[in-house]
Coordinates of C-alpha atoms in Angstrom, one line a residue:
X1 CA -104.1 0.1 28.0
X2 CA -105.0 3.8 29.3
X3 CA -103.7 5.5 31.8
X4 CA -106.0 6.8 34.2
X5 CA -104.5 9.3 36.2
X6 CA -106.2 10.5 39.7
X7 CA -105.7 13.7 41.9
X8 CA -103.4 13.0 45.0
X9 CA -105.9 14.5 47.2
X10 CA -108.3 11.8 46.2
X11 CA -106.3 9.4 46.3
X12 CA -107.6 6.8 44.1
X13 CA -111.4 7.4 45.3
X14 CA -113.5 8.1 42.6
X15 CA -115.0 11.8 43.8
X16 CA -117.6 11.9 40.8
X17 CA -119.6 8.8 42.8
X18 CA -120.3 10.3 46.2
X19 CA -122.6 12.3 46.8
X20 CA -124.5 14.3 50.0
X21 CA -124.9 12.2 52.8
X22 CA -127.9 13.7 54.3
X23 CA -130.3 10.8 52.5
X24 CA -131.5 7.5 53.6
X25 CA -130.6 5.4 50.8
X26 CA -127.5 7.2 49.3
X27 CA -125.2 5.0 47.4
X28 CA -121.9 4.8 46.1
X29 CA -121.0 4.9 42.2
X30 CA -117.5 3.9 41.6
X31 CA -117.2 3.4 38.2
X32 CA -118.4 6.7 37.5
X33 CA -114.9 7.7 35.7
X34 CA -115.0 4.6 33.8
X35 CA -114.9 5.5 30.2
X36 CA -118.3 4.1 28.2
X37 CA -120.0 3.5 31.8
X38 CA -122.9 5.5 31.0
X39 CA -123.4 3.9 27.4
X40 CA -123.8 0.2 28.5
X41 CA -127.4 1.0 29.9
X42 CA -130.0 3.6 29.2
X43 CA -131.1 2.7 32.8
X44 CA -131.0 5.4 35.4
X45 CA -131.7 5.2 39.2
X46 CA -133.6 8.6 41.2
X47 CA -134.4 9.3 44.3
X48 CA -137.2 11.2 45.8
X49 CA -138.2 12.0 49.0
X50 CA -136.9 10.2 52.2
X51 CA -137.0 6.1 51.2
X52 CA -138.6 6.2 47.7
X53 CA -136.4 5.0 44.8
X54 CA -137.2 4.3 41.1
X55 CA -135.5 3.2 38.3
X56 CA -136.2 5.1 34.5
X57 CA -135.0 4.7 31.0
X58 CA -133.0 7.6 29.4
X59 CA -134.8 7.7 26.4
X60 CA -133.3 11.2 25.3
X61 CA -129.6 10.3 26.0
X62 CA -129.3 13.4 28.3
X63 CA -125.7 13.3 29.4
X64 CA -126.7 12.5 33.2
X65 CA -124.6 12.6 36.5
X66 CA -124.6 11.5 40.0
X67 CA -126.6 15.1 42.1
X68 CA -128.6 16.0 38.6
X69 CA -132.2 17.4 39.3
X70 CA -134.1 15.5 36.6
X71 CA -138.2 15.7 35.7
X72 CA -139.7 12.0 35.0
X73 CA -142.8 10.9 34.2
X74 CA -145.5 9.8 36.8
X75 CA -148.9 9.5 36.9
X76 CA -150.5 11.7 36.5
X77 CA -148.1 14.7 35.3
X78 CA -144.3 14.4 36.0
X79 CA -142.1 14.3 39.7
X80 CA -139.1 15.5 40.1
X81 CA -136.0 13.9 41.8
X82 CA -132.3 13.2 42.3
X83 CA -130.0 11.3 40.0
X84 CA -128.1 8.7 42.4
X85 CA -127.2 5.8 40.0
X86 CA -126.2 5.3 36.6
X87 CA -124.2 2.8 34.1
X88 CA -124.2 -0.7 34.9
X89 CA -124.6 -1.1 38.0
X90 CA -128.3 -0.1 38.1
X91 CA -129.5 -3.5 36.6
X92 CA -127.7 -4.5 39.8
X93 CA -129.4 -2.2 42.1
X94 CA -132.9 -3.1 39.9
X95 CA -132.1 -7.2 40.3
X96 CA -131.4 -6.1 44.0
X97 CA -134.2 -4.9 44.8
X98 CA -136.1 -8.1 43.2
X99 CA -137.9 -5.5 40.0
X100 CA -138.4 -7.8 37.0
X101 CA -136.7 -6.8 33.1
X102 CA -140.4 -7.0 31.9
X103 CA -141.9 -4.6 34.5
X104 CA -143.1 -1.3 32.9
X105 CA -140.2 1.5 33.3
X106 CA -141.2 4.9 32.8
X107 CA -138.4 7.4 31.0
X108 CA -136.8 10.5 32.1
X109 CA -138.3 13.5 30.3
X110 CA -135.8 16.2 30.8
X111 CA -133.3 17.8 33.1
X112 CA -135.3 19.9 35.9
X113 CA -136.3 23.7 34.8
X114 CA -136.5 26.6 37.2
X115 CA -140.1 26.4 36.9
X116 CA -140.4 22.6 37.4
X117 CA -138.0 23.6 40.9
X118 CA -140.2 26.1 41.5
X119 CA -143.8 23.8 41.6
X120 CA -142.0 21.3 43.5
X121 CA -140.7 23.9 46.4
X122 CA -144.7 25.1 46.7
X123 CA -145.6 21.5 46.8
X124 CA -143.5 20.4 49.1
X125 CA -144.3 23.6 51.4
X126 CA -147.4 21.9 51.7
X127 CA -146.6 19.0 53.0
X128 CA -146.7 19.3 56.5
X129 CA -149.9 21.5 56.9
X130 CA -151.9 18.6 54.6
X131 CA -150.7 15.8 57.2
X132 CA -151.6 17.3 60.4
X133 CA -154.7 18.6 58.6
X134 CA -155.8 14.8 58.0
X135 CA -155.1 13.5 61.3
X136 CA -157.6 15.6 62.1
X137 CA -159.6 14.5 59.3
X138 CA -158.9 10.5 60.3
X139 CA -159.6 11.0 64.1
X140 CA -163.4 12.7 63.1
X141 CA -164.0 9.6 61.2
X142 CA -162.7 7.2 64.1
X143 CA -160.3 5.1 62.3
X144 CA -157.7 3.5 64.1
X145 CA -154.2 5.0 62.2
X146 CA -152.1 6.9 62.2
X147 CA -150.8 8.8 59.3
X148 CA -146.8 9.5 59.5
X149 CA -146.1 11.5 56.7
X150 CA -147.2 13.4 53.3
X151 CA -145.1 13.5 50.0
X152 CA -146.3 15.5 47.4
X153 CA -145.5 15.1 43.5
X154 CA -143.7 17.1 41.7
X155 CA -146.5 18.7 39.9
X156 CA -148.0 19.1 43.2
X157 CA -151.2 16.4 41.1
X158 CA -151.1 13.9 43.3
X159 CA -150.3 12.9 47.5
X160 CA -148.9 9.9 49.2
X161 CA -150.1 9.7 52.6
X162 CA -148.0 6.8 54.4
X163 CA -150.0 5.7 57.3
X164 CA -149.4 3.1 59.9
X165 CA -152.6 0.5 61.2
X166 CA -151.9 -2.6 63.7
X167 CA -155.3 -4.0 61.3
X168 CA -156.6 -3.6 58.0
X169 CA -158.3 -0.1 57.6
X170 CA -161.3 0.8 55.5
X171 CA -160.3 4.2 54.3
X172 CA -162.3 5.0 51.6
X173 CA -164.4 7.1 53.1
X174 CA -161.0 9.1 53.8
X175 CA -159.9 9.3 50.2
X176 CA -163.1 10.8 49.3
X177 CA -162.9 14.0 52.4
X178 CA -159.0 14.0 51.6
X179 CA -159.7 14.8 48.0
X180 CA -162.3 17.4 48.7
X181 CA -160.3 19.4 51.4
X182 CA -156.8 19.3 49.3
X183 CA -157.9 18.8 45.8
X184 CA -155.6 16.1 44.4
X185 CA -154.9 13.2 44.0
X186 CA -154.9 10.7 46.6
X187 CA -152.7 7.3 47.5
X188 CA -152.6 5.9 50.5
X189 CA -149.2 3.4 51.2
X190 CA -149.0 1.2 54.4
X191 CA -145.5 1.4 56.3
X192 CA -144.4 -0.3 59.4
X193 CA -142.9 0.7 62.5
X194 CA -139.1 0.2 61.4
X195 CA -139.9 2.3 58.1
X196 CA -141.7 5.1 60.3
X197 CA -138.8 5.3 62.5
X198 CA -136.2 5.2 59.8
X199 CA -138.0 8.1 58.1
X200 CA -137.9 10.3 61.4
X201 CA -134.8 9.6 62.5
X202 CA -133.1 9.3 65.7
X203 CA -130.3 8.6 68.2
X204 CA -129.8 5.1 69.5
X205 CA -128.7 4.1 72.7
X206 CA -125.3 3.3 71.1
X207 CA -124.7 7.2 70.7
X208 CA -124.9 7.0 67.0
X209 CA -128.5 7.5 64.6
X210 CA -130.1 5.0 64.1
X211 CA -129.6 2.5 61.4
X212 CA -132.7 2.8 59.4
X213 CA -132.1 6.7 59.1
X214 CA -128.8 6.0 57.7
X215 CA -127.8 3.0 55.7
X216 CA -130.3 0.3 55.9
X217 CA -132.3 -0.5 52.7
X218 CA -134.2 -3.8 53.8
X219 CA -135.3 -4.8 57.0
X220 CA -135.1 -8.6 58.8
X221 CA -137.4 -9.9 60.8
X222 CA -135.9 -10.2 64.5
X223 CA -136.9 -12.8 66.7
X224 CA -136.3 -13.5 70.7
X225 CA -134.1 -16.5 69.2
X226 CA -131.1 -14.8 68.2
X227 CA -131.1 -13.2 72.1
X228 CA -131.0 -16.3 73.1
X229 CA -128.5 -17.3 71.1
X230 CA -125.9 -14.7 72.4
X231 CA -127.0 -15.4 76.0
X232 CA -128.8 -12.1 76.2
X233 CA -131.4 -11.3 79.2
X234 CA -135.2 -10.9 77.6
X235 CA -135.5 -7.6 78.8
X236 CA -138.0 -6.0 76.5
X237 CA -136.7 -1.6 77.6
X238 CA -133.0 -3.5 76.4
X239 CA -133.8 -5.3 73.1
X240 CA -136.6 -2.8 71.8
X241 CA -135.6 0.3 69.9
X242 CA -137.4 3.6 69.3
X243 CA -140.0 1.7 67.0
X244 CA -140.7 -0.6 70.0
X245 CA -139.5 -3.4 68.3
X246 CA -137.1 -5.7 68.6
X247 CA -133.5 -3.7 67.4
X248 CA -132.3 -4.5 64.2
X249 CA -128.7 -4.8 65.5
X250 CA -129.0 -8.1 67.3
X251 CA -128.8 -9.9 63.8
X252 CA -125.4 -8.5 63.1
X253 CA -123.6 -10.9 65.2
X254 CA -125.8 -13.5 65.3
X255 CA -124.4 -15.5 62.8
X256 CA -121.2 -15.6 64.6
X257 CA -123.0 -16.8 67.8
X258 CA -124.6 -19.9 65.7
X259 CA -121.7 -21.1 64.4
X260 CA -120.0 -20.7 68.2
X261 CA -123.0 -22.8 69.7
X262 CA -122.5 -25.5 67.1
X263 CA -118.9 -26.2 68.6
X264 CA -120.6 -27.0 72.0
X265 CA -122.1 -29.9 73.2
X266 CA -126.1 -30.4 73.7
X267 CA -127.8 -28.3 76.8
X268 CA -129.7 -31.8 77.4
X269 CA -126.4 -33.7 78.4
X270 CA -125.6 -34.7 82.1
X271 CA -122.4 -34.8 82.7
X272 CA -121.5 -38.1 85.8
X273 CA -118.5 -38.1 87.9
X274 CA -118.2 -39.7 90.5
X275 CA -118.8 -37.4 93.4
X276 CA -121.9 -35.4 91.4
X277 CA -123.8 -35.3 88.6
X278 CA -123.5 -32.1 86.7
X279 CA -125.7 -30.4 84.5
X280 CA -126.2 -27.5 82.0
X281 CA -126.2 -23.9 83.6
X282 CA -124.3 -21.4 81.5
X283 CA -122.0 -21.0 78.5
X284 CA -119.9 -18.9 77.0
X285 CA -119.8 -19.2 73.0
X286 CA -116.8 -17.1 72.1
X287 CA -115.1 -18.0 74.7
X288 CA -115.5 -22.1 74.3
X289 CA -116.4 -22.6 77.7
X290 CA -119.7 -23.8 79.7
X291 CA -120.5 -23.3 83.6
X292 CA -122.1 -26.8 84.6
X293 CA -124.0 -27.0 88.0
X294 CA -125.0 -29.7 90.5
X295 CA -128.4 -28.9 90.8
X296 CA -131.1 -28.4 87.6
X297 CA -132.5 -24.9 88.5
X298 CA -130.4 -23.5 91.1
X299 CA -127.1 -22.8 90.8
X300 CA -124.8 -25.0 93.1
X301 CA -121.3 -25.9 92.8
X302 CA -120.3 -24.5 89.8
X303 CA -117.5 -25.6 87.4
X304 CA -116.5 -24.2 84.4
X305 CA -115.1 -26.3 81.9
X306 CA -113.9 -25.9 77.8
X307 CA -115.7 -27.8 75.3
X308 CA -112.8 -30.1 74.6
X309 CA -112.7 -31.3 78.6
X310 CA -116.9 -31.6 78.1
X311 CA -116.7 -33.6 74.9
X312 CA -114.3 -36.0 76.6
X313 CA -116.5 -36.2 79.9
X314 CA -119.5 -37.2 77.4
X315 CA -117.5 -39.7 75.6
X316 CA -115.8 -41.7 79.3
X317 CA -119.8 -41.9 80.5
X318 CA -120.4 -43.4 76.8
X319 CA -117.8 -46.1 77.6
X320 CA -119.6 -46.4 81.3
X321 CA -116.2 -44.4 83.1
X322 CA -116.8 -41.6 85.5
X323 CA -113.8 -39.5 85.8
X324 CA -112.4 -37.8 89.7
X325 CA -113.5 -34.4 89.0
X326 CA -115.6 -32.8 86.1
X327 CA -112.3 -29.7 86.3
X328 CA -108.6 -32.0 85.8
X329 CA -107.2 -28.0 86.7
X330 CA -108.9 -27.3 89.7
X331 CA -109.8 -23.9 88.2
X332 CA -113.6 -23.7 88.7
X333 CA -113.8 -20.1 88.3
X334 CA -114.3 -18.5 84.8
X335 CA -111.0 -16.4 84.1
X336 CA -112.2 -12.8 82.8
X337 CA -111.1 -10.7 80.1
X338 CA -108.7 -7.4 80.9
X339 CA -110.5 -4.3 81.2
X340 CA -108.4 -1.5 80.8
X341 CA -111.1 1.1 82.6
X342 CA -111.5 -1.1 85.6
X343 CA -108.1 -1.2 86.0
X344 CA -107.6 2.3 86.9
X345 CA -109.9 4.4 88.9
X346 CA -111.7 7.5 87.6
X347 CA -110.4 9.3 91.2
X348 CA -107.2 8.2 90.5
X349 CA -105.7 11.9 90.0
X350 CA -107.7 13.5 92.7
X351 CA -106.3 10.9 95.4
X352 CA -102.6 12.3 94.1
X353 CA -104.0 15.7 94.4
X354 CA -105.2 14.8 98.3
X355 CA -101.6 13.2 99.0
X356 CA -99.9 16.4 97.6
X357 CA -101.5 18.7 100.1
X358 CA -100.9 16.3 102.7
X359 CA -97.0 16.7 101.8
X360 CA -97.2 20.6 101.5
X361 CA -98.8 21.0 104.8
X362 CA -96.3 18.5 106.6
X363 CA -93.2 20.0 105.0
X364 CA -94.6 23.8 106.7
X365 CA -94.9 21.6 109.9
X366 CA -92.1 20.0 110.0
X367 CA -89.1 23.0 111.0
X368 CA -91.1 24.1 114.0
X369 CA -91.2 20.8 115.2
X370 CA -87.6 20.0 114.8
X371 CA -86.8 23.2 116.5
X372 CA -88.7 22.0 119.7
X373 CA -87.3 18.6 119.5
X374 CA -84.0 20.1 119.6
X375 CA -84.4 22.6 122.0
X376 CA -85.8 19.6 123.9
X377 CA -82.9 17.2 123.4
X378 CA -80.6 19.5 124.2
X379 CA -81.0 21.4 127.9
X380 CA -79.1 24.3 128.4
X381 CA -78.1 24.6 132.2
X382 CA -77.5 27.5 133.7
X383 CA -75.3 27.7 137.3
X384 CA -76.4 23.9 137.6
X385 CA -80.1 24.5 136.9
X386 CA -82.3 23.7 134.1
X387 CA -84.3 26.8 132.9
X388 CA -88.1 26.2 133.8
X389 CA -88.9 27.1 129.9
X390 CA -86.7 24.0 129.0
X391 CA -89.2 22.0 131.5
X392 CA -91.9 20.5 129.1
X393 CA -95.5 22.0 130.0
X394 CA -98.5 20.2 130.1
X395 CA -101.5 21.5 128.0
X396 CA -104.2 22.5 129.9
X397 CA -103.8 21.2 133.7
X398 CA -105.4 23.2 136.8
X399 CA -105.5 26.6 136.8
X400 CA -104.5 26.9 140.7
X401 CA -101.4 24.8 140.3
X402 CA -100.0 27.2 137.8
X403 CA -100.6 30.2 139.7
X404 CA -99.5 28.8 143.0
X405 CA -95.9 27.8 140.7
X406 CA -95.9 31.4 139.4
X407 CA -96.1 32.8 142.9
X408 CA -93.6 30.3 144.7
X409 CA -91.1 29.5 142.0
X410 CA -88.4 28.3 144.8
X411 CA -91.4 25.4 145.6
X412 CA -90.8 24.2 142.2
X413 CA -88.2 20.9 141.5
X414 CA -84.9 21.3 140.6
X415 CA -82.6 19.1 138.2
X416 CA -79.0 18.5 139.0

């Protein structure tokens, strides 16, 4: 067998398969160092513009690489794109992506040219005057669309205008003024709202972009089932993203929530003790536990319970027994997981701030006062009197009793 030997910096990753990731649907070669890779197929995958893929045959055997700028052929003329894909896997990414063998594959004409790059800059410079130039054109002949984007070929021959339409639209009327303002040709190509969003981009309220800008090649349908499944409120501002449907993300763990909800018994089943009758309210699917409630709508008395302890209720009322209690613990409250942010306080270093001036300013306090106290515990007498500024004053008091004590001082008491 060969050895293969890798750089340590790469530490086993094959560097050859990565490439930018500043597209939508970038992938991953990694047999891309695999000797004879390229050799097992003449198939080769390229990407154009934003989310549009296709799949050619090498007919010349041009030594191609993962980031090569390669012409193809189109119709009508040639478009230029990116090479993201080659060896075997592509009849992987082709079977993926449910394209038959027998389906006509066009071939790869030739590594790009300086003047192919430049026709395809001009075109593409073009691209953004031509779509707001037919909205325009759309909104004079009142049809209800609206288009999202323009992609030029790379010949600059031909335009794809992706438009979005809650109905069917009758636009040939627009083909015809389209070809007459831009002089090319025309296609018009139907998107959705997830596509239109995954093609403009976007933060989502998770704080990352949005997963049809980044990774996601096919979209699910989502339905208001799998809330329900993970006990999540139907708030439509919560569960619609920025293409105001419903997100894409609450399929990701719903699979985990089915198979959760299986281990628990039926919502329909009353449980009968002998005090009450309990019934449905809540559950908790990861957890294993369900909130059961003394009253149908309302919820009274509630006890929370695992599956095992529900199971075994259903199965005493089977055999006509009512147990005590529905909770043998006596623990009706849910217990709730550790947070480690609501265990600590976000003032928490601020209060120790407040309680280190307190200190500071009752340590400067503190010898003045013991000096009084000590002066005050400890009178001096002088030839059997105690000095009147050992007495302890008063603060404030009437103004006429001090002076009348400043002028007679022999009125005043003394101590033996």
């Amino acid at each position: 067998m060969n050895d293969y030997k890798t750089n340590d910096q790469l530490r086993g990753i094959c560097a050859r398969g990565c490439g930018r990731q500043d597209k939508q649907l970038n992938t991953f070669d990694y047999m891309a160092d695999v000797p004879g890779n390229n050799e097992t197929t003449d198939l080769v995958e390229v990407q154009f513009k934003n989310t549009r893929k296709g799949y050619y045959h090498n007919d010349n055997r041009l030594p191609l690489e993962k980031g090569d700028i390669v012409a193809v052929e189109a119709s009508p003329g040639h478009d230029i794109g990116v090479v993201t894909l080659t060896g075997s896997l592509v009849p992987l990414q082709m079977r993926k992506a449910n394209l038959k063998g027998n389906s006509e594959i066009r071939r790869i004409y030739r590594i790009a040219k300086p003047v192919d790059l430049e026709k395809y800059e001009e075109a593409k410079a073009r691209e953004h005057d031509t779509m707001i130039r037919s909205r325009q054109i759309a909104n004079e002949l009142g049809l209800e669309m609206k288009i999202g984007d323009v992609e030029y070929q790379g010949d600059g021959n031909k335009a794809i205008f992706y438009y979005i339409a809650d109905s069917r639209v009758d636009f040939r009327k627009l083909i015809k003024v389209l070809a007459e303002a831009f002089h090319v040709r025309i296609e018009m190509k139907q998107i959705g709202a997830r596509q239109e969003a995954g093609r403009i981009g976007g933060i989502g309220p998770c704080g990352r972009e949005l997963c049809c800008a980044t990774w996601m090649k096919n979209f699910v349908s989502v339905s208001t089932n799998v809330a329900r499944y993970q006990d999540i409120s139907l708030n439509p501002q919560k569960l619609t993203g920025q293409c105001a449907k419903l997100k894409c993300c609450l399929n990701y763990e719903a699979d985990t929530y089915i198979e959760a909800v299986k281990k628990l018994p039926s919502r329909e089943i009353q449980l009968e003790t002998k005090d009450s009758t309990y019934y449905y309210f809540k559950a908790d699917a990861l957890a294993n536990q369900i909130t059961y409630s003394t009253d149908k709508r309302l919820a009274a008395n509630l006890v929370t319970i695992t599956a095992e302890r529900a199971f075994a209720v259903i199965q005493q009322n089977k055999n006509g027994e009512k147990p005590d209690k529905l909770d043998v613990t006596g623990n009706n409250e849910p217990t709730r997981p550790i947070d480690l942010v609501e265990q600590e306080s976000l003032t928490r270093f601020d209060k120790n701030k407040k309680r280190k001036n307190k200190k500071k300013r009752t340590e400067g306090k503190k010898p003045a006062n013991a000096a009084a106290q000590s002066t005050s515990n400890t009178p001096q007498e002088i030839n059997g009197k105690r000095p009147n500024n050992d007495r302890p004053q008063k603060r404030g008091g009437n103004r006429s009793n001090n002076r009348r004590r400043e002028n007679n001082p022999g009125d005043e008491p003394q101590h033996a």
